[in-house]
């Protein structure tokens, strides 16, 4: 059996009653281990034949736990072994046929006279257009919600469109989580404090990183994005730890 991504593809809370998951739920599950994965990435892997989700009569993708497990294995082989998709596909096909195969290993590409080789070239996949942004219809489909739900979340500031009307890939994760929380009675009005806290945390990170963005040295400015991701990850972990601590204190 292939290794399940951290967070567990078989997590009952992430699956629907039929045991199948929407692409938005799959994104949420995979991001526990692969924070950079996007809906566009999942669709690309599907187009390359790495996974074959079921389709509803309306055309929506429905992924099984095995599909998510396979996606996690593909992403892990890319991340840990820098393997092209063709090699990964052949390896997985051989495993499914029950053939004893060894995982091929490619070293990380080093800087060359022509510059550092991009990972998307190594993986044989094009860069995602417009940073993987989602249109409104794509967001509705990914989270399997309707216009009324999205409009309500937007009115509370929980989901926000970018200036050009598109949505950041994270909006799909937010929408999926809002759906899950709604199932246990936690609605948008209950989450205003959480949104306010997130805004304050983002402001704190921005306060630290802003000097790097304005620095004269191009390398320092380029480092700003990496530092932003690092600090964002730390604040998320701290927030989760504080919530867990608060819940333990409340236990009798």
JSON list of N, CA and C in Angstrom, two decimals, residues 205 209 223-237:
[
{"chain": "A", "resi": 205, "resn": "UNK", "atom": "N", "xyz": [3.25, 39.80, 10.75]},
{"chain": "A", "resi": 205, "resn": "UNK", "atom": "CA", "xyz": [4.22, 39.24, 9.81]},
{"chain": "A", "resi": 205, "resn": "UNK", "atom": "C", "xyz": [4.65, 40.31, 8.81]},
{"chain": "A", "resi": 209, "resn": "UNK", "atom": "N", "xyz": [8.40, 41.76, 7.77]},
{"chain": "A", "resi": 209, "resn": "UNK", "atom": "CA", "xyz": [8.94, 41.50, 6.44]},
{"chain": "A", "resi": 209, "resn": "UNK", "atom": "C", "xyz": [9.05, 42.76, 5.58]},
{"chain": "A", "resi": 223, "resn": "UNK", "atom": "N", "xyz": [14.45, 37.41, -0.56]},
{"chain": "A", "resi": 223, "resn": "UNK", "atom": "CA", "xyz": [14.34, 36.62, 0.66]},
{"chain": "A", "resi": 223, "resn": "UNK", "atom": "C", "xyz": [13.05, 36.92, 1.42]},
{"chain": "A", "resi": 224, "resn": "UNK", "atom": "N", "xyz": [12.42, 38.04, 1.10]},
{"chain": "A", "resi": 224, "resn": "UNK", "atom": "CA", "xyz": [11.22, 38.45, 1.83]},
{"chain": "A", "resi": 224, "resn": "UNK", "atom": "C", "xyz": [10.10, 37.42, 1.70]},
{"chain": "A", "resi": 225, "resn": "UNK", "atom": "N", "xyz": [9.92, 36.86, 0.51]},
{"chain": "A", "resi": 225, "resn": "UNK", "atom": "CA", "xyz": [8.84, 35.89, 0.31]},
{"chain": "A", "resi": 225, "resn": "UNK", "atom": "C", "xyz": [9.06, 34.64, 1.16]},
{"chain": "A", "resi": 226, "resn": "UNK", "atom": "N", "xyz": [10.31, 34.15, 1.16]},
{"chain": "A", "resi": 226, "resn": "UNK", "atom": "CA", "xyz": [10.61, 32.96, 1.96]},
{"chain": "A", "resi": 226, "resn": "UNK", "atom": "C", "xyz": [10.40, 33.24, 3.45]},
{"chain": "A", "resi": 227, "resn": "UNK", "atom": "N", "xyz": [10.80, 34.44, 3.89]},
{"chain": "A", "resi": 227, "resn": "UNK", "atom": "CA", "xyz": [10.62, 34.78, 5.29]},
{"chain": "A", "resi": 227, "resn": "UNK", "atom": "C", "xyz": [9.13, 34.91, 5.63]},
{"chain": "A", "resi": 228, "resn": "UNK", "atom": "N", "xyz": [8.35, 35.44, 4.69]},
{"chain": "A", "resi": 228, "resn": "UNK", "atom": "CA", "xyz": [6.91, 35.56, 4.91]},
{"chain": "A", "resi": 228, "resn": "UNK", "atom": "C", "xyz": [6.29, 34.19, 5.14]},
{"chain": "A", "resi": 229, "resn": "UNK", "atom": "N", "xyz": [6.63, 33.22, 4.28]},
{"chain": "A", "resi": 229, "resn": "UNK", "atom": "CA", "xyz": [6.09, 31.87, 4.42]},
{"chain": "A", "resi": 229, "resn": "UNK", "atom": "C", "xyz": [6.53, 31.24, 5.74]},
{"chain": "A", "resi": 230, "resn": "UNK", "atom": "N", "xyz": [7.78, 31.48, 6.10]},
{"chain": "A", "resi": 230, "resn": "UNK", "atom": "CA", "xyz": [8.30, 30.91, 7.35]},
{"chain": "A", "resi": 230, "resn": "UNK", "atom": "C", "xyz": [7.54, 31.46, 8.56]},
{"chain": "A", "resi": 231, "resn": "UNK", "atom": "N", "xyz": [7.39, 32.78, 8.59]},
{"chain": "A", "resi": 231, "resn": "UNK", "atom": "CA", "xyz": [6.70, 33.39, 9.72]},
{"chain": "A", "resi": 231, "resn": "UNK", "atom": "C", "xyz": [5.21, 33.03, 9.75]},
{"chain": "A", "resi": 232, "resn": "UNK", "atom": "N", "xyz": [4.61, 32.94, 8.56]},
{"chain": "A", "resi": 232, "resn": "UNK", "atom": "CA", "xyz": [3.20, 32.55, 8.50]},
{"chain": "A", "resi": 232, "resn": "UNK", "atom": "C", "xyz": [3.02, 31.14, 9.06]},
{"chain": "A", "resi": 233, "resn": "UNK", "atom": "N", "xyz": [3.94, 30.25, 8.70]},
{"chain": "A", "resi": 233, "resn": "UNK", "atom": "CA", "xyz": [3.86, 28.89, 9.23]},
{"chain": "A", "resi": 233, "resn": "UNK", "atom": "C", "xyz": [4.02, 28.84, 10.74]},
{"chain": "A", "resi": 234, "resn": "UNK", "atom": "N", "xyz": [4.91, 29.66, 11.26]},
{"chain": "A", "resi": 234, "resn": "UNK", "atom": "CA", "xyz": [5.12, 29.71, 12.71]},
{"chain": "A", "resi": 234, "resn": "UNK", "atom": "C", "xyz": [3.89, 30.25, 13.44]},
{"chain": "A", "resi": 235, "resn": "UNK", "atom": "N", "xyz": [3.27, 31.29, 12.87]},
{"chain": "A", "resi": 235, "resn": "UNK", "atom": "CA", "xyz": [2.08, 31.85, 13.53]},
{"chain": "A", "resi": 235, "resn": "UNK", "atom": "C", "xyz": [0.93, 30.86, 13.51]},
{"chain": "A", "resi": 236, "resn": "UNK", "atom": "N", "xyz": [0.79, 30.11, 12.42]},
{"chain": "A", "resi": 236, "resn": "UNK", "atom": "CA", "xyz": [-0.27, 29.10, 12.33]},
{"chain": "A", "resi": 236, "resn": "UNK", "atom": "C", "xyz": [-0.05, 28.02, 13.39]},
{"chain": "A", "resi": 237, "resn": "UNK", "atom": "N", "xyz": [1.20, 27.55, 13.52]},
{"chain": "A", "resi": 237, "resn": "UNK", "atom": "CA", "xyz": [1.51, 26.52, 14.51]},
{"chain": "A", "resi": 237, "resn": "UNK", "atom": "C", "xyz": [1.26, 27.04, 15.93]}
]
